[in-house]
Amino acid sequence: MAKRPADDAASVPSSLKKGERPVKPEDDDELGDFEDEFEDEFESEDEIFEAGVDGRPDNEREAEESRDTMDVDRQTFIPGRSKLQTGESLSPDTSTYDMLHTLSTTWPCLSFDIVRDGLGDNRRSYPATLYAVAGTQAEGTKSRENELMIMKLSGLSRMDRDRDEGSDDDDDEDENAEPILETKSIPLSSTTNRIRAHQCPQSDSSKIATTFTATMTEAADVLIHDVTSHLSSFDNPGTIIVPQQSRPVGTLKMHRTEGYAIDWSPLIPQGKLLTGDNDGKIFITTCEDGGRWTTDTRPFTGHQGSVEDIQWSPNERNVFASASSDGTVKVWDARSKSRKAAVSVTVSSTDVNVLSWSHQTTHLLATGSDDGQWAVWDLRQWKPSPNAVSDPTPKPVASFNFNKEQITSVEWHPTDDSIVAVAAGDNTLTLWDLAVELDDEESRETAGVQDVPPQLLFVHYMEMVKECHWHPQIPGCIMGTGGGGFG
């Protein structure tokens, strides 16, 4: 700071004022140091810098803030890691959701699929509408009550937010509409293990696409239904569904044991279906001209355990991959006369429950296992296996063991090749961003929460979650199902 002029300075008094520093006497014939009589009211720049913004050294203040943060974050409940005490329950932080709705059904539906609609792609307006199909899990003496459910969910409003002062009241009312569930049902005589939907585009664009469902049942049958009229009835009041329209257009009985692996080819419009069973056998069924469903009776074999999941390649019409309880993932060529796998890799020491092929980066395959680990693999590193013998396991591109229970579902985002949704037996539905890298500065303090990967974006608690699917036309919208219903 500037010093006062010398002519304003008085001689040093004999007694010190409170706060002043003693000054070393100088010879009378030498010019004395300039002195600020108001010095006691200010501190030097060095002292200000050392004390920080609140009068304490920065390191002391930061240490206290860190301790306070640790105390708070230690209370964070992490599903699968933390345990609820008697009388405690979890409720979501609604501020983190753009949309959140739940749906309960009479019987659990542990498998479902989202059906594409004609409302347009990349929809971001509210309230939202979606169509889905699901199969129920009524067991024992109630097994005759099982059904295939065709659903329309509309009026799905966004979460309440503080409205802008200039917002339109009519728009607010539309966005906060009450949710509506409409259903049609088709009776089934057995529990649904897994269900998948497929649409066949019409040559006439004015007509809606034909929608088939394929249901793998506990009775080992595969039932194919045409649910086009059921879906269109939601938007055409007065439509009557006759009993004939609810009967299967195909009943496949080639499996001797039940199974869970089923997938429609995305590249064969008329319909081509893969199914795998607990005997390790895989069959292909094709819709021929005239609507007749034909199964090639020569199964693909090679797995030493049950086929848990199966999926066609998103870009090669004759290639598919299968996951098995024998710990392997095999890649097959549907044209192979030997019916043996082209590539076989052991990816886990436990059951491989699920797999998902990236639709954006088609050489990436995600898998989820019984030990709670899920991983991403680069198929370019997998080499053909002579005599279908499993090769030594290559290293995954990414691997995570955050979950402590079995992985029950894994699915890539339909348009973002770095985002993956994962469901697990620890009642979690998690979202991951593989593009995130570890930042040493940000990860220095973990607030007492151990082993949380930086790629973990979001954790949603969902009781007994079994499957999750992204909506292909509503960005960021994901639907899950479990023992407690849909969400």
Short mmCIF file of C-alpha atoms in Angstrom, two decimals:
data_model
loop_
_atom_site.label_atom_id
_atom_site.label_comp_id
_atom_site.label_asym_id
_atom_site.label_seq_id
_atom_site.Cartn_x
_atom_site.Cartn_y
_atom_site.Cartn_z
CA MET A 1 0.00 0.00 0.00
CA ALA A 2 1.14 3.66 -0.50
CA LYS A 3 2.96 5.38 2.38
CA ARG A 4 2.06 8.74 3.78
CA PRO A 5 4.32 11.73 2.83
CA ALA A 6 7.34 12.34 5.04
CA ASP A 7 6.21 15.80 6.07
CA ASP A 8 3.07 14.33 7.64
CA ALA A 9 4.99 11.88 9.74
CA ALA A 10 5.63 12.74 13.36
CA SER A 11 8.50 11.60 15.50
CA VAL A 12 8.14 8.17 17.04
CA PRO A 13 6.30 8.49 20.38
CA SER A 14 7.88 7.16 23.51
CA SER A 15 5.08 4.72 24.15
CA LEU A 16 3.66 2.18 21.70
CA LYS A 17 0.06 2.17 20.66
CA LYS A 18 -1.87 -1.06 20.82
CA GLY A 19 -1.02 -3.17 17.78
CA GLU A 20 2.10 -1.25 16.77
CA ARG A 21 5.47 -2.89 16.37
CA PRO A 22 8.57 -1.52 18.16
CA VAL A 23 10.85 0.40 15.83
CA LYS A 24 14.60 0.13 16.06
CA PRO A 25 16.09 3.54 16.97
CA GLU A 26 18.02 5.22 14.21
CA ASP A 27 20.89 7.71 14.36
CA ASP A 28 19.66 11.29 14.42
CA ASP A 29 21.73 12.19 11.40
CA GLU A 30 20.14 9.44 9.23
CA LEU A 31 16.76 9.54 7.56
CA GLY A 32 14.31 7.36 9.46
CA ASP A 33 12.01 4.74 7.84
CA PHE A 34 8.59 5.90 6.79
CA GLU A 35 5.89 4.70 9.13
CA ASP A 36 2.13 4.38 8.69
CA GLU A 37 0.29 5.44 11.81
CA PHE A 38 -2.66 3.37 10.62
CA GLU A 39 -0.60 0.21 10.17
CA ASP A 40 -2.37 -1.47 13.06
CA GLU A 41 -5.57 -1.56 11.03
CA PHE A 42 -4.13 -3.60 8.15
CA GLU A 43 -2.12 -6.72 7.56
CA SER A 44 0.62 -7.30 5.08
CA GLU A 45 -0.12 -8.98 1.75
CA ASP A 46 1.81 -12.02 2.93
CA GLU A 47 -0.40 -12.33 5.99
CA ILE A 48 -3.58 -12.00 3.93
CA PHE A 49 -2.42 -14.67 1.49
CA GLU A 50 -1.52 -17.06 4.29
CA ALA A 51 -4.75 -16.59 6.20
CA GLY A 52 -7.05 -17.25 3.27
CA VAL A 53 -10.59 -16.00 2.79
CA ASP A 54 -11.84 -16.64 6.33
CA GLY A 55 -8.78 -15.70 8.37
CA ARG A 56 -7.35 -19.21 8.49
CA PRO A 57 -4.65 -20.85 6.37
CA ASP A 58 -6.05 -22.51 3.23
CA ASN A 59 -4.77 -25.97 4.15
CA GLU A 60 -6.47 -25.82 7.54
CA ARG A 61 -9.80 -24.76 6.03
CA GLU A 62 -9.64 -27.38 3.24
CA ALA A 63 -8.90 -30.13 5.75
CA GLU A 64 -11.99 -29.18 7.76
CA GLU A 65 -14.17 -29.05 4.63
CA SER A 66 -12.87 -32.49 3.64
CA ARG A 67 -13.75 -33.89 7.07
CA ASP A 68 -17.24 -32.40 6.84
CA THR A 69 -17.74 -33.84 3.36
CA MET A 70 -16.58 -37.28 4.44
CA ASP A 71 -19.02 -37.25 7.33
CA VAL A 72 -21.93 -36.47 5.00
CA ASP A 73 -21.08 -38.82 2.15
CA ARG A 74 -20.51 -41.77 4.43
CA GLN A 75 -24.29 -41.76 4.81
CA THR A 76 -24.79 -42.39 1.09
CA PHE A 77 -26.85 -45.54 0.50
CA ILE A 78 -25.49 -47.68 -2.32
CA PRO A 79 -27.85 -50.50 -3.34
CA GLY A 80 -26.02 -53.79 -3.27
CA ARG A 81 -23.45 -52.44 -0.79
CA SER A 82 -25.56 -50.86 1.94
CA LYS A 83 -28.34 -52.61 3.83
CA LEU A 84 -31.67 -51.16 4.87
CA GLN A 85 -32.43 -51.25 8.56
CA THR A 86 -35.77 -52.43 9.91
CA GLY A 87 -38.46 -49.93 9.04
CA GLU A 88 -36.33 -48.14 6.44
CA SER A 89 -37.25 -47.75 2.78
CA LEU A 90 -35.72 -46.06 -0.25
CA SER A 91 -37.26 -43.25 -2.25
CA PRO A 92 -35.75 -41.79 -5.43
CA ASP A 93 -34.33 -38.30 -5.66
CA THR A 94 -36.84 -37.01 -8.19
CA SER A 95 -34.63 -34.04 -9.08
CA THR A 96 -32.32 -36.41 -10.96
CA TYR A 97 -35.03 -37.71 -13.32
CA ASP A 98 -36.66 -36.06 -16.30
CA MET A 99 -39.39 -38.71 -16.19
CA LEU A 100 -40.16 -41.43 -13.64
CA HIS A 101 -43.23 -43.66 -13.56
CA THR A 102 -43.98 -47.07 -12.06
CA LEU A 103 -46.51 -49.71 -13.03
CA SER A 104 -47.69 -52.76 -11.10
CA THR A 105 -49.34 -55.79 -12.70
CA THR A 106 -51.37 -58.67 -11.27
CA TRP A 107 -48.55 -61.08 -11.98
CA PRO A 108 -44.84 -60.25 -12.37
CA CYS A 109 -43.60 -59.76 -15.92
CA LEU A 110 -39.93 -60.65 -15.90
CA SER A 111 -39.47 -60.17 -19.64
CA PHE A 112 -40.77 -57.50 -22.00
CA ASP A 113 -39.91 -55.65 -25.18
CA ILE A 114 -40.54 -52.13 -26.46
CA VAL A 115 -42.39 -51.84 -29.79
CA ARG A 116 -41.49 -49.15 -32.30
CA ASP A 117 -44.36 -46.86 -33.25
CA GLY A 118 -45.30 -44.29 -35.87
CA LEU A 119 -45.04 -41.25 -33.60
CA GLY A 120 -41.61 -40.30 -34.90
CA ASP A 121 -37.97 -40.64 -33.88
CA ASN A 122 -35.93 -38.51 -31.50
CA ARG A 123 -39.01 -37.47 -29.54
CA ARG A 124 -38.32 -35.07 -26.67
CA SER A 125 -41.73 -33.57 -25.93
CA TYR A 126 -43.99 -34.51 -23.03
CA PRO A 127 -46.22 -36.25 -22.17
CA ALA A 128 -44.58 -39.31 -23.73
CA THR A 129 -46.24 -42.38 -25.23
CA LEU A 130 -44.81 -45.86 -25.67
CA TYR A 131 -45.97 -49.34 -26.66
CA ALA A 132 -44.67 -52.59 -25.21
CA VAL A 133 -45.33 -56.32 -24.93
CA ALA A 134 -44.70 -58.54 -21.91
CA GLY A 135 -45.31 -62.07 -20.64
CA THR A 136 -46.50 -62.92 -17.12
CA GLN A 137 -45.08 -65.23 -14.45
CA ALA A 138 -48.11 -66.83 -12.77
CA GLU A 139 -46.97 -70.19 -11.43
CA GLY A 140 -48.35 -73.33 -9.84
CA THR A 141 -52.12 -73.64 -9.75
CA LYS A 142 -52.42 -70.15 -11.24
CA SER A 143 -50.41 -70.93 -14.37
CA ARG A 144 -53.59 -70.85 -16.47
CA GLU A 145 -53.85 -67.16 -15.68
CA ASN A 146 -50.71 -66.37 -17.65
CA GLU A 147 -51.06 -63.97 -20.53
CA LEU A 148 -49.23 -62.06 -23.19
CA MET A 149 -49.81 -58.38 -22.45
CA ILE A 150 -49.90 -55.75 -25.19
CA MET A 151 -49.64 -52.28 -23.63
CA LYS A 152 -49.94 -48.63 -24.51
CA LEU A 153 -48.61 -46.22 -21.91
CA SER A 154 -49.57 -42.59 -22.57
CA GLY A 155 -49.68 -39.36 -20.60
CA LEU A 156 -46.19 -40.03 -19.27
CA SER A 157 -45.39 -36.56 -17.93
CA ARG A 158 -42.02 -35.18 -16.98
CA MET A 159 -41.06 -34.60 -13.37
CA ASP A 160 -42.31 -31.41 -11.74
CA ARG A 161 -39.83 -28.58 -12.11
CA ASP A 162 -39.84 -24.98 -11.03
CA ARG A 163 -41.71 -23.37 -13.89
CA ASP A 164 -40.22 -20.43 -15.70
CA GLU A 165 -42.12 -17.21 -15.23
CA GLY A 166 -42.71 -16.99 -18.94
CA SER A 167 -43.87 -20.61 -19.38
CA ASP A 168 -47.16 -21.27 -21.13
CA ASP A 169 -49.86 -22.58 -18.76
CA ASP A 170 -51.38 -24.80 -21.46
CA ASP A 171 -48.01 -26.42 -22.11
CA ASP A 172 -47.58 -27.00 -18.36
CA GLU A 173 -50.96 -28.71 -18.18
CA ASP A 174 -50.08 -30.97 -21.12
CA GLU A 175 -46.72 -31.90 -19.65
CA ASN A 176 -48.30 -32.78 -16.31
CA ALA A 177 -50.99 -35.05 -17.73
CA GLU A 178 -52.07 -38.12 -15.78
CA PRO A 179 -50.52 -41.39 -17.00
CA ILE A 180 -52.85 -43.80 -18.79
CA LEU A 181 -52.36 -47.56 -19.23
CA GLU A 182 -54.29 -49.44 -21.89
CA THR A 183 -53.87 -53.20 -22.32
CA LYS A 184 -54.94 -56.08 -24.49
CA SER A 185 -54.20 -59.65 -23.44
CA ILE A 186 -53.70 -62.99 -25.12
CA PRO A 187 -54.12 -66.08 -22.90
CA LEU A 188 -51.07 -68.27 -22.41
CA SER A 189 -51.00 -71.66 -20.72
CA SER A 190 -47.44 -71.37 -19.43
CA THR A 191 -45.04 -68.93 -17.81
CA THR A 192 -43.07 -66.65 -20.14
CA ASN A 193 -39.31 -67.07 -19.89
CA ARG A 194 -38.51 -64.40 -22.46
CA ILE A 195 -40.35 -62.39 -25.12
CA ARG A 196 -39.13 -60.37 -28.10
CA ALA A 197 -40.97 -58.29 -30.73
CA HIS A 198 -40.27 -57.87 -34.44
CA GLN A 199 -41.80 -55.60 -37.07
CA CYS A 200 -42.15 -56.35 -40.77
CA PRO A 201 -42.46 -53.15 -42.81
CA GLN A 202 -45.25 -53.03 -45.38
CA SER A 203 -44.65 -52.34 -49.06
CA ASP A 204 -47.47 -49.80 -48.79
CA SER A 205 -46.24 -47.02 -46.49
CA SER A 206 -49.80 -46.05 -45.63
CA LYS A 207 -50.27 -49.35 -43.79
CA ILE A 208 -48.87 -50.00 -40.33
CA ALA A 209 -46.05 -52.50 -39.93
CA THR A 210 -46.92 -56.08 -39.03
CA THR A 211 -45.74 -56.80 -35.48
CA PHE A 212 -44.85 -60.31 -34.35
CA THR A 213 -43.95 -61.48 -30.86
CA ALA A 214 -41.98 -64.62 -30.05
CA THR A 215 -42.47 -66.05 -26.57
CA MET A 216 -40.27 -68.73 -25.03
CA THR A 217 -42.33 -70.56 -22.42
CA GLU A 218 -41.55 -72.71 -19.44
CA ALA A 219 -43.21 -75.58 -21.30
CA ALA A 220 -40.38 -75.43 -23.90
CA ASP A 221 -42.69 -74.16 -26.67
CA VAL A 222 -42.00 -71.06 -28.74
CA LEU A 223 -45.20 -69.17 -29.54
CA ILE A 224 -45.38 -66.63 -32.36
CA HIS A 225 -48.28 -64.16 -32.33
CA ASP A 226 -49.32 -61.41 -34.74
CA VAL A 227 -50.27 -58.53 -32.42
CA THR A 228 -50.71 -55.89 -35.14
CA SER A 229 -54.48 -55.60 -34.62
CA HIS A 230 -54.07 -55.44 -30.84
CA LEU A 231 -51.67 -52.52 -31.14
CA SER A 232 -53.77 -50.63 -33.68
CA SER A 233 -56.91 -51.04 -31.54
CA PHE A 234 -55.47 -48.58 -29.00
CA ASP A 235 -55.66 -45.76 -31.54
CA ASN A 236 -58.85 -46.90 -33.26
CA PRO A 237 -61.71 -46.90 -30.73
CA GLY A 238 -64.35 -49.51 -31.32
CA THR A 239 -61.96 -52.04 -32.85
CA ILE A 240 -63.02 -55.59 -31.96
CA ILE A 241 -60.39 -58.29 -31.54
CA VAL A 242 -61.81 -61.65 -32.57
CA PRO A 243 -60.52 -64.87 -30.90
CA GLN A 244 -58.81 -65.97 -34.09
CA GLN A 245 -56.51 -62.92 -33.94
CA SER A 246 -55.26 -63.98 -30.51
CA ARG A 247 -54.21 -67.46 -31.57
CA PRO A 248 -50.56 -68.18 -32.37
CA VAL A 249 -49.58 -67.93 -36.03
CA GLY A 250 -46.80 -70.37 -35.21
CA THR A 251 -46.11 -72.90 -32.44
CA LEU A 252 -42.57 -74.25 -32.44
CA LYS A 253 -41.85 -77.50 -30.62
CA MET A 254 -38.28 -78.35 -31.63
CA HIS A 255 -36.87 -77.77 -28.11
CA ARG A 256 -36.91 -80.66 -25.64
CA THR A 257 -36.13 -78.39 -22.68
CA GLU A 258 -37.10 -74.84 -21.83
CA GLY A 259 -34.84 -71.95 -22.68
CA TYR A 260 -34.29 -68.22 -22.33
CA ALA A 261 -32.28 -67.28 -25.42
CA ILE A 262 -34.30 -65.69 -28.23
CA ASP A 263 -33.70 -62.96 -30.81
CA TRP A 264 -35.13 -61.68 -34.10
CA SER A 265 -32.76 -60.74 -36.90
CA PRO A 266 -32.77 -56.96 -37.47
CA LEU A 267 -31.69 -57.51 -41.09
CA ILE A 268 -34.34 -60.01 -42.28
CA PRO A 269 -37.61 -58.04 -42.62
CA GLN A 270 -39.94 -61.02 -43.08
CA GLY A 271 -38.76 -62.57 -39.81
CA LYS A 272 -35.88 -64.85 -38.83
CA LEU A 273 -35.72 -66.14 -35.26
CA LEU A 274 -32.95 -67.65 -33.12
CA THR A 275 -33.83 -69.74 -30.05
CA GLY A 276 -31.56 -71.56 -27.58
CA ASP A 277 -32.42 -74.01 -24.79
CA ASN A 278 -31.05 -75.56 -21.61
CA ASP A 279 -29.60 -78.48 -23.58
CA GLY A 280 -27.22 -76.09 -25.33
CA LYS A 281 -28.98 -76.38 -28.70
CA ILE A 282 -29.72 -73.44 -30.99
CA PHE A 283 -32.35 -73.46 -33.76
CA ILE A 284 -33.20 -71.04 -36.58
CA THR A 285 -36.80 -70.47 -37.68
CA THR A 286 -37.74 -68.43 -40.77
CA CYS A 287 -41.02 -67.01 -42.03
CA GLU A 288 -41.52 -68.32 -45.54
CA ASP A 289 -43.75 -66.99 -48.29
CA GLY A 290 -47.38 -67.33 -47.32
CA GLY A 291 -46.67 -66.76 -43.64
CA ARG A 292 -45.54 -70.32 -42.84
CA TRP A 293 -42.90 -70.67 -40.12
CA THR A 294 -40.19 -73.22 -40.91
CA THR A 295 -37.55 -74.43 -38.46
CA ASP A 296 -34.25 -75.92 -39.59
CA THR A 297 -34.17 -79.14 -37.58
CA ARG A 298 -30.36 -79.25 -37.55
CA PRO A 299 -29.37 -77.48 -34.33
CA PHE A 300 -26.16 -75.54 -33.72
CA THR A 301 -24.26 -77.34 -30.96
CA GLY A 302 -21.08 -76.83 -28.97
CA HIS A 303 -22.06 -75.29 -25.63
CA GLN A 304 -21.50 -77.56 -22.64
CA GLY A 305 -24.25 -75.83 -20.68
CA SER A 306 -27.52 -73.99 -21.22
CA VAL A 307 -27.76 -71.19 -23.77
CA GLU A 308 -28.60 -68.16 -21.62
CA ASP A 309 -28.74 -65.42 -24.25
CA ILE A 310 -28.37 -65.02 -27.99
CA GLN A 311 -28.18 -62.12 -30.43
CA TRP A 312 -27.83 -61.54 -34.14
CA SER A 313 -25.05 -59.30 -35.44
CA PRO A 314 -26.41 -55.81 -36.17
CA ASN A 315 -24.57 -55.59 -39.49
CA GLU A 316 -23.93 -59.15 -40.75
CA ARG A 317 -27.06 -61.09 -41.60
CA ASN A 318 -25.54 -64.55 -41.14
CA VAL A 319 -23.59 -63.98 -37.90
CA PHE A 320 -24.84 -64.35 -34.33
CA ALA A 321 -23.37 -64.71 -30.83
CA SER A 322 -24.49 -66.84 -27.88
CA ALA A 323 -23.77 -66.79 -24.14
CA SER A 324 -23.81 -69.91 -21.99
CA SER A 325 -23.69 -71.19 -18.44
CA ASP A 326 -20.44 -72.93 -19.46
CA GLY A 327 -18.73 -69.51 -19.20
CA THR A 328 -18.18 -69.07 -22.93
CA VAL A 329 -19.39 -66.76 -25.64
CA LYS A 330 -19.46 -68.27 -29.12
CA VAL A 331 -19.75 -66.54 -32.47
CA TRP A 332 -21.48 -68.50 -35.24
CA ASP A 333 -21.97 -68.41 -39.00
CA ALA A 334 -25.55 -69.39 -39.80
CA ARG A 335 -24.41 -70.83 -43.17
CA SER A 336 -22.05 -73.34 -41.53
CA LYS A 337 -22.84 -76.90 -42.58
CA SER A 338 -21.01 -78.29 -39.54
CA ARG A 339 -23.28 -76.32 -37.17
CA LYS A 340 -20.19 -75.55 -35.03
CA ALA A 341 -19.04 -72.17 -33.69
CA ALA A 342 -16.53 -70.13 -35.67
CA VAL A 343 -15.14 -68.51 -32.50
CA SER A 344 -15.34 -69.62 -28.88
CA VAL A 345 -13.94 -67.62 -25.96
CA THR A 346 -14.15 -68.24 -22.22
CA VAL A 347 -15.15 -64.88 -20.75
CA SER A 348 -16.07 -65.92 -17.19
CA SER A 349 -15.53 -68.67 -14.63
CA THR A 350 -19.29 -68.48 -13.92
CA ASP A 351 -22.46 -68.47 -16.01
CA VAL A 352 -22.60 -65.84 -18.75
CA ASN A 353 -26.19 -64.67 -18.42
CA VAL A 354 -26.57 -61.91 -21.00
CA LEU A 355 -24.88 -60.22 -23.94
CA SER A 356 -25.45 -57.16 -26.09
CA TRP A 357 -24.00 -56.18 -29.45
CA SER A 358 -23.23 -52.49 -30.01
CA HIS A 359 -25.28 -51.13 -32.91
CA GLN A 360 -22.95 -48.17 -33.43
CA THR A 361 -19.54 -49.84 -33.07
CA THR A 362 -20.31 -53.34 -34.26
CA HIS A 363 -17.03 -54.95 -33.18
CA LEU A 364 -17.91 -54.32 -29.50
CA LEU A 365 -19.82 -56.91 -27.48
CA ALA A 366 -20.90 -56.53 -23.85
CA THR A 367 -21.42 -59.52 -21.53
CA GLY A 368 -22.78 -59.95 -18.00
CA SER A 369 -22.05 -62.89 -15.71
CA ASP A 370 -23.31 -64.64 -12.60
CA ASP A 371 -20.46 -63.27 -10.46
CA GLY A 372 -21.69 -59.69 -10.92
CA GLN A 373 -19.03 -58.74 -13.45
CA TRP A 374 -19.81 -57.23 -16.83
CA ALA A 375 -17.30 -56.53 -19.55
CA VAL A 376 -16.86 -55.14 -23.05
CA TRP A 377 -14.96 -57.13 -25.66
CA ASP A 378 -13.36 -56.17 -28.98
CA LEU A 379 -14.34 -58.96 -31.36
CA ARG A 380 -11.43 -58.08 -33.63
CA GLN A 381 -9.18 -59.67 -31.00
CA TRP A 382 -11.12 -62.95 -31.09
CA LYS A 383 -9.61 -65.46 -33.48
CA PRO A 384 -11.30 -68.43 -35.19
CA SER A 385 -11.17 -71.58 -33.07
CA PRO A 386 -10.07 -74.84 -34.70
CA ASN A 387 -12.40 -77.68 -33.77
CA ALA A 388 -14.51 -75.16 -31.80
CA VAL A 389 -12.08 -75.33 -28.87
CA SER A 390 -12.28 -72.32 -26.59
CA ASP A 391 -9.31 -69.97 -26.98
CA PRO A 392 -7.47 -68.40 -24.04
CA THR A 393 -9.44 -65.42 -22.84
CA PRO A 394 -8.33 -62.15 -24.47
CA LYS A 395 -8.36 -59.04 -22.34
CA PRO A 396 -11.62 -57.08 -22.31
CA VAL A 397 -11.70 -53.46 -23.42
CA ALA A 398 -13.39 -52.65 -20.11
CA SER A 399 -14.46 -54.72 -17.11
CA PHE A 400 -16.42 -53.80 -13.98
CA ASN A 401 -17.21 -55.69 -10.78
CA PHE A 402 -19.23 -52.95 -9.06
CA ASN A 403 -22.26 -55.24 -8.74
CA LYS A 404 -22.13 -57.96 -6.10
CA GLU A 405 -24.95 -60.09 -7.52
CA GLN A 406 -25.59 -61.66 -10.92
CA ILE A 407 -26.01 -59.46 -13.99
CA THR A 408 -29.52 -59.99 -15.37
CA SER A 409 -29.57 -57.58 -18.32
CA VAL A 410 -27.15 -55.49 -20.34
CA GLU A 411 -27.94 -53.26 -23.31
CA TRP A 412 -26.07 -50.65 -25.35
CA HIS A 413 -27.63 -47.27 -25.92
CA PRO A 414 -29.22 -47.30 -29.41
CA THR A 415 -27.38 -44.18 -30.64
CA ASP A 416 -24.46 -43.57 -28.24
CA ASP A 417 -21.75 -46.22 -28.41
CA SER A 418 -20.28 -45.29 -25.02
CA ILE A 419 -23.44 -45.63 -22.89
CA VAL A 420 -24.53 -49.02 -21.45
CA ALA A 421 -27.46 -49.93 -19.20
CA VAL A 422 -26.93 -52.81 -16.73
CA ALA A 423 -29.45 -54.55 -14.46
CA ALA A 424 -28.34 -56.80 -11.60
CA GLY A 425 -29.62 -59.04 -8.82
CA ASP A 426 -28.66 -56.46 -6.19
CA ASN A 427 -31.79 -54.48 -7.18
CA THR A 428 -29.91 -51.94 -9.27
CA LEU A 429 -30.36 -50.58 -12.75
CA THR A 430 -27.19 -48.65 -13.54
CA LEU A 431 -26.05 -46.44 -16.41
CA TRP A 432 -22.40 -46.34 -17.48
CA ASP A 433 -20.38 -44.05 -19.73
CA LEU A 434 -17.33 -45.82 -21.11
CA ALA A 435 -15.95 -42.56 -22.50
CA VAL A 436 -15.19 -41.28 -18.98
CA GLU A 437 -11.55 -41.55 -17.93
CA LEU A 438 -10.15 -41.51 -14.41
CA ASP A 439 -9.17 -38.03 -13.28
CA ASP A 440 -6.54 -38.19 -10.53
CA GLU A 441 -7.46 -34.75 -9.22
CA GLU A 442 -11.20 -35.47 -9.00
CA SER A 443 -10.76 -39.00 -7.68
CA ARG A 444 -8.40 -38.03 -4.86
CA GLU A 445 -11.29 -37.78 -2.41
CA THR A 446 -13.86 -40.59 -2.66
CA ALA A 447 -15.78 -39.51 0.46
CA GLY A 448 -15.43 -42.93 2.02
CA VAL A 449 -17.19 -44.71 -0.88
CA GLN A 450 -14.86 -47.41 -2.08
CA ASP A 451 -14.49 -49.01 -5.51
CA VAL A 452 -16.95 -46.79 -7.40
CA PRO A 453 -15.71 -46.54 -11.00
CA PRO A 454 -15.75 -43.07 -12.56
CA GLN A 455 -17.67 -44.53 -15.52
CA LEU A 456 -20.71 -45.15 -13.29
CA LEU A 457 -23.21 -42.41 -14.17
CA PHE A 458 -26.40 -43.33 -12.36
CA VAL A 459 -27.83 -45.90 -9.95
CA HIS A 460 -31.57 -46.58 -9.87
CA TYR A 461 -33.01 -48.87 -7.21
CA MET A 462 -35.52 -51.38 -8.65
CA GLU A 463 -36.70 -54.43 -6.76
CA MET A 464 -35.72 -57.75 -8.39
CA VAL A 465 -34.97 -56.06 -11.72
CA LYS A 466 -34.64 -58.64 -14.50
CA GLU A 467 -34.59 -56.77 -17.82
CA CYS A 468 -34.04 -53.26 -19.12
CA HIS A 469 -34.43 -51.78 -22.60
CA TRP A 470 -33.76 -48.38 -24.14
CA HIS A 471 -36.61 -46.84 -26.10
CA PRO A 472 -35.30 -46.57 -29.68
CA GLN A 473 -37.32 -43.40 -30.42
CA ILE A 474 -37.21 -41.45 -27.13
CA PRO A 475 -33.61 -40.39 -26.35
CA GLY A 476 -32.53 -41.27 -22.82
CA CYS A 477 -35.73 -43.17 -22.00
CA ILE A 478 -35.14 -46.59 -20.44
CA MET A 479 -37.70 -49.09 -19.17
CA GLY A 480 -37.12 -51.92 -16.71
CA THR A 481 -39.13 -54.75 -15.20
CA GLY A 482 -38.79 -56.86 -12.07
CA GLY A 483 -40.61 -58.46 -9.19
CA GLY A 484 -42.06 -55.11 -8.15
CA GLY A 485 -43.45 -54.19 -11.58
CA PHE A 486 -42.34 -51.88 -14.38
CA GLY A 487 -40.45 -48.59 -14.16
#
